[in-house]
């Protein structure tokens, strides 16, 4: 919860960063954080003539272009952060005009961001009809516990300009159940299309998608970004003279996400973290790291950039390969 229901930029960025990580599978980079910061400044400071809805649209567009990342998860992440702020302030006194500006920005999120679309709904419909008539299949892109899931999907029915029914791969079903949306790709499509799951039949593999949005930038997902361990890995975080028990909830070659009860780390902190990966040799590892983001609700989630040496990197690679194989088995 935000302290005392006061708008504080640092806390907004922290909440936003955590939701962005959950939606996008990677911590926001500098350009993304700058765009979110611009949005905060424009909405929560008394700037004469400020237009928060327009400022928000521009900030999101610029962040998507400059950060070379997908725009839709960014808008969802900001929406979640704003909704959290709304929950905190709805029954509390706030600076005059701030609540109205916030609601104006949230209202924008309920509509397609026209500045972020490249074509209208009828063109999306026509693209899918062309694919269906040529008897080819599109592909869907999702992730499952950090592993990319990318399979062909057959178009069964095109319903108006903003709804499509598809037959999807069983592995895709498992990923869709977790993520709730997908990215549709095809060699005949000039851009990728994101779509939200409205309904699905897991047994038959039939899924109804809505809210089709064409992306200007590719939905870029690495084959592996951060894999979730089978069980959280216990670890000890050393920062600013404090020793804190934490849990590692996902791992990449040069980054980890942690779960902890309370924040004991400053925004510019360099840290050390000690843990043992679940490998046969059970060798303890102590990594240097730097705080990338933290957000706290009932518990705190923290993202670290880590700096393994050559031997540590080899061990992490081996763990990621073994974990990837286990996740692949879960999907089959």
Short mmCIF file of C-alpha atoms in Angstrom, two decimals:
data_model
loop_
_atom_site.label_atom_id
_atom_site.label_comp_id
_atom_site.label_asym_id
_atom_site.label_seq_id
_atom_site.Cartn_x
_atom_site.Cartn_y
_atom_site.Cartn_z
CA UNK A 1 0.00 0.00 0.00
CA UNK A 2 1.20 3.54 -0.70
CA UNK A 3 2.27 5.33 2.46
CA UNK A 4 -0.49 7.51 3.93
CA UNK A 5 -2.27 7.56 0.56
CA UNK A 6 0.10 10.29 -0.70
CA UNK A 7 1.30 10.45 -4.29
CA UNK A 8 5.04 9.81 -4.17
CA UNK A 9 6.91 9.34 -7.41
CA UNK A 10 9.37 6.79 -6.03
CA UNK A 11 6.59 4.55 -4.76
CA UNK A 12 4.65 4.85 -8.01
CA UNK A 13 7.73 3.82 -9.99
CA UNK A 14 8.32 0.92 -7.60
CA UNK A 15 4.75 -0.39 -7.95
CA UNK A 16 4.80 0.14 -11.70
CA UNK A 17 8.12 -1.71 -12.06
CA UNK A 18 6.82 -4.76 -10.26
CA UNK A 19 3.67 -5.00 -12.34
CA UNK A 20 5.66 -4.42 -15.51
CA UNK A 21 7.95 -7.32 -14.53
CA UNK A 22 4.94 -9.58 -13.99
CA UNK A 23 3.32 -8.61 -17.32
CA UNK A 24 6.37 -8.38 -19.55
CA UNK A 25 8.68 -11.06 -18.15
CA UNK A 26 11.60 -8.67 -17.67
CA UNK A 27 12.38 -5.63 -15.55
CA UNK A 28 11.70 -2.25 -17.19
CA UNK A 29 14.74 -0.54 -18.68
CA UNK A 30 15.71 3.11 -18.29
CA UNK A 31 13.54 4.37 -21.15
CA UNK A 32 10.47 2.56 -19.85
CA UNK A 33 10.97 3.99 -16.35
CA UNK A 34 11.45 7.44 -17.86
CA UNK A 35 8.12 7.13 -19.70
CA UNK A 36 6.34 6.06 -16.51
CA UNK A 37 7.99 8.92 -14.64
CA UNK A 38 6.82 11.39 -17.29
CA UNK A 39 3.30 10.10 -16.88
CA UNK A 40 3.46 10.56 -13.10
CA UNK A 41 4.82 14.09 -13.41
CA UNK A 42 2.14 15.08 -15.89
CA UNK A 43 -0.77 13.61 -13.92
CA UNK A 44 0.16 14.44 -10.35
CA UNK A 45 1.66 17.91 -10.54
CA UNK A 46 -0.27 21.09 -11.08
CA UNK A 47 0.92 21.94 -14.57
CA UNK A 48 -1.35 24.56 -16.25
CA UNK A 49 -2.93 23.12 -19.36
CA UNK A 50 -1.83 19.56 -18.58
CA UNK A 51 -3.69 16.88 -20.55
CA UNK A 52 -2.97 13.63 -18.70
CA UNK A 53 -4.74 11.35 -21.17
CA UNK A 54 -2.71 12.72 -24.08
CA UNK A 55 0.48 12.81 -22.00
CA UNK A 56 -0.07 9.20 -21.00
CA UNK A 57 -0.61 8.07 -24.58
CA UNK A 58 2.56 9.87 -25.69
CA UNK A 59 4.60 8.51 -22.78
CA UNK A 60 3.51 4.95 -23.49
CA UNK A 61 4.17 5.34 -27.21
CA UNK A 62 7.61 6.82 -26.60
CA UNK A 63 8.52 4.15 -24.07
CA UNK A 64 7.48 1.41 -26.49
CA UNK A 65 9.59 2.90 -29.27
CA UNK A 66 12.66 3.98 -27.31
CA UNK A 67 12.76 0.90 -25.11
CA UNK A 68 12.06 -1.40 -28.06
CA UNK A 69 9.57 -3.34 -26.00
CA UNK A 70 5.94 -4.34 -26.36
CA UNK A 71 3.42 -1.59 -25.67
CA UNK A 72 0.40 -3.61 -24.55
CA UNK A 73 1.99 -5.11 -21.41
CA UNK A 74 3.28 -1.63 -20.60
CA UNK A 75 -0.23 -0.16 -20.66
CA UNK A 76 -1.54 -3.06 -18.61
CA UNK A 77 1.25 -2.59 -16.08
CA UNK A 78 0.54 1.12 -15.71
CA UNK A 79 -3.17 0.33 -15.43
CA UNK A 80 -2.54 -2.05 -12.55
CA UNK A 81 -0.31 0.48 -10.80
CA UNK A 82 -2.95 3.19 -11.21
CA UNK A 83 -5.71 0.91 -9.99
CA UNK A 84 -3.65 0.19 -6.90
CA UNK A 85 -3.30 3.93 -6.28
CA UNK A 86 -7.06 4.35 -6.79
CA UNK A 87 -7.74 1.71 -4.14
CA UNK A 88 -5.50 3.59 -1.72
CA UNK A 89 -6.93 7.07 -2.29
CA UNK A 90 -10.62 6.52 -3.06
CA UNK A 91 -11.71 7.21 0.53
CA UNK A 92 -8.95 9.63 1.45
CA UNK A 93 -8.47 13.36 0.92
CA UNK A 94 -6.22 14.10 -2.04
CA UNK A 95 -4.80 17.19 -3.69
CA UNK A 96 -7.52 19.07 -5.56
CA UNK A 97 -7.79 17.92 -9.14
CA UNK A 98 -5.49 14.89 -8.77
CA UNK A 99 -8.28 12.37 -8.44
CA UNK A 100 -10.03 13.71 -11.54
CA UNK A 101 -6.79 13.52 -13.52
CA UNK A 102 -6.22 9.97 -12.37
CA UNK A 103 -9.73 8.92 -13.39
CA UNK A 104 -9.25 10.59 -16.77
CA UNK A 105 -6.10 8.54 -17.33
CA UNK A 106 -7.84 5.35 -16.22
CA UNK A 107 -10.73 6.06 -18.58
CA UNK A 108 -8.23 6.14 -21.42
CA UNK A 109 -7.16 2.61 -20.54
CA UNK A 110 -10.68 1.33 -21.18
CA UNK A 111 -10.45 2.32 -24.84
CA UNK A 112 -8.04 1.30 -27.60
CA UNK A 113 -5.05 3.66 -27.67
CA UNK A 114 -5.47 4.87 -31.23
CA UNK A 115 -1.98 6.34 -31.33
CA UNK A 116 -0.58 2.87 -30.68
CA UNK A 117 -2.54 1.10 -33.39
CA UNK A 118 -1.46 0.86 -37.00
CA UNK A 119 -4.79 -0.17 -38.54
CA UNK A 120 -8.45 -0.31 -37.61
CA UNK A 121 -10.51 -3.36 -36.65
CA UNK A 122 -11.78 -4.02 -40.18
CA UNK A 123 -8.21 -4.40 -41.44
CA UNK A 124 -7.49 -6.91 -38.67
CA UNK A 125 -10.57 -8.86 -39.73
CA UNK A 126 -9.51 -8.80 -43.38
CA UNK A 127 -6.02 -10.04 -42.47
CA UNK A 128 -7.42 -13.03 -40.61
CA UNK A 129 -9.87 -13.82 -43.40
CA UNK A 130 -7.02 -13.85 -45.90
CA UNK A 131 -5.04 -16.26 -43.69
CA UNK A 132 -8.08 -18.52 -43.19
CA UNK A 133 -9.00 -18.55 -46.90
CA UNK A 134 -5.44 -19.49 -47.85
CA UNK A 135 -5.64 -22.50 -45.51
CA UNK A 136 -2.59 -21.53 -43.47
CA UNK A 137 -2.12 -21.35 -39.72
CA UNK A 138 -1.02 -18.49 -37.51
CA UNK A 139 1.26 -18.94 -34.49
CA UNK A 140 0.68 -17.88 -30.90
CA UNK A 141 3.43 -16.64 -28.60
CA UNK A 142 3.22 -16.98 -24.80
CA UNK A 143 5.36 -18.01 -21.88
CA UNK A 144 4.99 -20.73 -19.25
CA UNK A 145 7.03 -20.39 -16.06
CA UNK A 146 9.50 -18.30 -18.05
CA UNK A 147 9.76 -20.62 -21.07
CA UNK A 148 8.59 -19.46 -24.48
CA UNK A 149 5.55 -21.33 -25.86
CA UNK A 150 5.18 -20.89 -29.63
CA UNK A 151 2.77 -23.10 -31.59
CA UNK A 152 0.52 -23.03 -34.64
CA UNK A 153 -3.16 -22.22 -34.19
CA UNK A 154 -6.03 -22.68 -36.63
CA UNK A 155 -8.57 -19.92 -37.21
CA UNK A 156 -12.03 -21.43 -36.76
CA UNK A 157 -14.23 -18.36 -36.90
CA UNK A 158 -13.85 -14.59 -37.38
CA UNK A 159 -16.56 -12.74 -35.47
CA UNK A 160 -16.78 -9.07 -36.42
CA UNK A 161 -13.82 -6.72 -36.16
CA UNK A 162 -12.60 -7.57 -32.68
CA UNK A 163 -13.22 -11.26 -31.93
CA UNK A 164 -11.70 -14.47 -33.25
CA UNK A 165 -12.06 -18.15 -32.34
CA UNK A 166 -9.03 -20.43 -32.73
CA UNK A 167 -8.02 -24.05 -32.24
CA UNK A 168 -4.77 -23.97 -30.26
CA UNK A 169 -2.08 -26.42 -29.17
CA UNK A 170 -2.51 -28.11 -25.73
CA UNK A 171 0.76 -26.54 -24.52
CA UNK A 172 -0.55 -23.12 -25.50
CA UNK A 173 -3.67 -23.71 -23.41
CA UNK A 174 -1.56 -24.07 -20.26
CA UNK A 175 0.25 -20.82 -20.99
CA UNK A 176 -2.98 -18.97 -21.85
CA UNK A 177 -4.54 -20.07 -18.56
CA UNK A 178 -1.74 -18.26 -16.75
CA UNK A 179 -1.21 -15.19 -18.91
CA UNK A 180 -4.72 -14.47 -20.19
CA UNK A 181 -3.52 -13.05 -23.50
CA UNK A 182 -1.33 -13.94 -26.46
CA UNK A 183 0.58 -12.52 -29.41
CA UNK A 184 -0.53 -13.73 -32.85
CA UNK A 185 2.05 -13.92 -35.63
CA UNK A 186 2.00 -15.01 -39.27
CA UNK A 187 4.28 -14.54 -42.27
CA UNK A 188 1.42 -12.78 -44.09
CA UNK A 189 0.85 -10.31 -41.25
CA UNK A 190 2.89 -7.10 -41.51
CA UNK A 191 2.79 -6.73 -37.72
CA UNK A 192 2.07 -8.91 -34.73
CA UNK A 193 -1.32 -8.78 -33.04
CA UNK A 194 -2.05 -9.08 -29.33
CA UNK A 195 -5.35 -10.53 -28.12
CA UNK A 196 -6.99 -11.16 -24.76
CA UNK A 197 -8.59 -14.49 -23.85
CA UNK A 198 -12.34 -14.15 -23.38
CA UNK A 199 -13.15 -17.85 -22.99
CA UNK A 200 -11.55 -21.23 -23.55
CA UNK A 201 -12.36 -24.91 -23.53
CA UNK A 202 -9.24 -26.65 -22.26
CA UNK A 203 -10.45 -30.09 -23.33
CA UNK A 204 -11.09 -29.19 -26.97
CA UNK A 205 -8.43 -26.49 -27.26
CA UNK A 206 -10.90 -23.91 -28.60
CA UNK A 207 -10.19 -20.34 -27.46
CA UNK A 208 -12.10 -17.11 -28.04
CA UNK A 209 -9.90 -13.99 -28.30
CA UNK A 210 -11.00 -10.35 -28.10
CA UNK A 211 -9.36 -6.89 -27.98
CA UNK A 212 -7.20 -7.43 -31.05
CA UNK A 213 -4.47 -4.79 -31.30
CA UNK A 214 -1.82 -4.52 -34.01
CA UNK A 215 1.61 -3.68 -32.64
CA UNK A 216 4.03 -1.27 -34.24
CA UNK A 217 6.95 -2.96 -32.48
CA UNK A 218 7.62 -6.73 -32.43
CA UNK A 219 6.54 -8.67 -29.38
CA UNK A 220 10.13 -9.58 -28.56
CA UNK A 221 10.48 -12.50 -26.19
CA UNK A 222 13.67 -14.40 -25.70
CA UNK A 223 13.53 -18.17 -25.66
CA UNK A 224 14.33 -18.04 -21.95
CA UNK A 225 14.24 -14.91 -19.85
CA UNK A 226 13.55 -15.78 -16.20
CA UNK A 227 12.66 -19.34 -15.27
CA UNK A 228 10.62 -20.06 -12.17
CA UNK A 229 12.18 -22.73 -9.92
CA UNK A 230 10.13 -25.77 -9.00
CA UNK A 231 10.03 -24.42 -5.44
CA UNK A 232 11.23 -21.01 -4.22
CA UNK A 233 14.95 -21.14 -3.43
CA UNK A 234 15.86 -19.93 0.06
CA UNK A 235 18.61 -17.32 0.10
CA UNK A 236 20.23 -14.66 2.29
CA UNK A 237 20.48 -11.05 1.11
CA UNK A 238 23.26 -8.82 2.47
CA UNK A 239 22.71 -5.09 2.00
CA UNK A 240 23.59 -1.94 3.95
CA UNK A 241 24.76 -3.97 6.93
CA UNK A 242 21.54 -6.00 7.07
CA UNK A 243 21.12 -9.75 6.69
CA UNK A 244 17.68 -10.70 5.32
CA UNK A 245 16.13 -14.11 4.66
CA UNK A 246 14.57 -14.12 1.18
CA UNK A 247 13.19 -16.48 -1.44
CA UNK A 248 14.27 -16.59 -5.09
CA UNK A 249 11.19 -16.84 -7.30
CA UNK A 250 12.82 -16.69 -10.74
CA UNK A 251 16.31 -16.96 -12.20
CA UNK A 252 18.04 -15.77 -15.36
CA UNK A 253 21.69 -15.80 -16.33
CA UNK A 254 22.29 -12.31 -14.99
CA UNK A 255 19.26 -11.53 -12.89
CA UNK A 256 16.98 -12.89 -10.17
CA UNK A 257 13.69 -11.92 -8.55
CA UNK A 258 13.23 -12.20 -4.81
CA UNK A 259 10.33 -12.34 -2.38
CA UNK A 260 10.84 -10.86 1.09
CA UNK A 261 8.75 -9.65 4.02
CA UNK A 262 9.94 -6.03 4.05
CA UNK A 263 12.31 -3.78 2.18
CA UNK A 264 15.77 -3.43 3.72
CA UNK A 265 17.56 -2.11 0.64
CA UNK A 266 18.09 1.47 -0.55
CA UNK A 267 17.32 2.47 -4.12
CA UNK A 268 20.99 2.67 -5.14
CA UNK A 269 22.17 -0.33 -3.16
CA UNK A 270 24.71 -2.86 -4.29
CA UNK A 271 24.10 -6.17 -2.57
CA UNK A 272 25.35 -9.70 -2.12
CA UNK A 273 23.11 -12.74 -2.17
CA UNK A 274 23.96 -16.22 -0.96
CA UNK A 275 22.08 -19.32 -2.10
CA UNK A 276 22.43 -22.87 -3.37
CA UNK A 277 20.92 -23.89 -6.69
CA UNK A 278 19.04 -27.24 -6.65
CA UNK A 279 21.79 -29.16 -8.45
CA UNK A 280 23.46 -32.43 -7.48
CA UNK A 281 26.66 -30.87 -6.10
CA UNK A 282 24.77 -28.40 -3.90
CA UNK A 283 27.48 -25.73 -4.07
CA UNK A 284 26.79 -22.45 -2.25
CA UNK A 285 26.97 -19.38 -4.48
CA UNK A 286 27.50 -15.76 -3.44
CA UNK A 287 26.66 -13.25 -6.18
CA UNK A 288 27.17 -9.52 -6.36
CA UNK A 289 24.07 -7.67 -7.43
CA UNK A 290 22.42 -4.31 -7.93
CA UNK A 291 18.83 -3.38 -7.16
CA UNK A 292 16.70 -2.90 -10.30
CA UNK A 293 13.25 -2.51 -8.73
CA UNK A 294 11.22 -3.27 -5.63
CA UNK A 295 7.50 -3.06 -4.90
CA UNK A 296 5.70 -3.93 -1.69
CA UNK A 297 2.14 -4.89 -0.91
CA UNK A 298 1.53 -7.62 1.69
CA UNK A 299 5.00 -8.86 0.77
CA UNK A 300 7.81 -7.29 -1.24
CA UNK A 301 9.14 -8.38 -4.61
CA UNK A 302 12.63 -7.32 -5.62
CA UNK A 303 14.53 -7.60 -8.89
CA UNK A 304 18.33 -7.77 -8.94
CA UNK A 305 20.82 -7.52 -11.75
CA UNK A 306 23.60 -9.98 -10.87
CA UNK A 307 27.26 -10.22 -11.86
CA UNK A 308 28.38 -13.87 -11.83
CA UNK A 309 31.99 -14.84 -12.50
CA UNK A 310 32.79 -17.48 -15.14
CA UNK A 311 32.38 -20.48 -12.83
CA UNK A 312 29.13 -19.12 -11.38
CA UNK A 313 27.79 -18.38 -14.84
CA UNK A 314 28.49 -21.95 -15.94
CA UNK A 315 26.60 -23.27 -12.92
CA UNK A 316 23.61 -20.99 -13.56
CA UNK A 317 23.54 -22.03 -17.23
CA UNK A 318 23.47 -25.68 -16.21
CA UNK A 319 20.61 -25.05 -13.79
CA UNK A 320 18.62 -23.15 -16.44
CA UNK A 321 19.06 -25.98 -18.95
CA UNK A 322 17.91 -28.60 -16.42
CA UNK A 323 14.99 -26.46 -15.30
CA UNK A 324 13.97 -25.80 -18.91
CA UNK A 325 13.82 -29.54 -19.59
CA UNK A 326 11.55 -30.08 -16.57
CA UNK A 327 9.21 -27.27 -17.62
CA UNK A 328 9.04 -28.70 -21.13
CA UNK A 329 7.95 -32.03 -19.62
CA UNK A 330 5.19 -30.26 -17.68
CA UNK A 331 3.87 -28.83 -20.91
CA UNK A 332 3.71 -32.16 -22.76
#
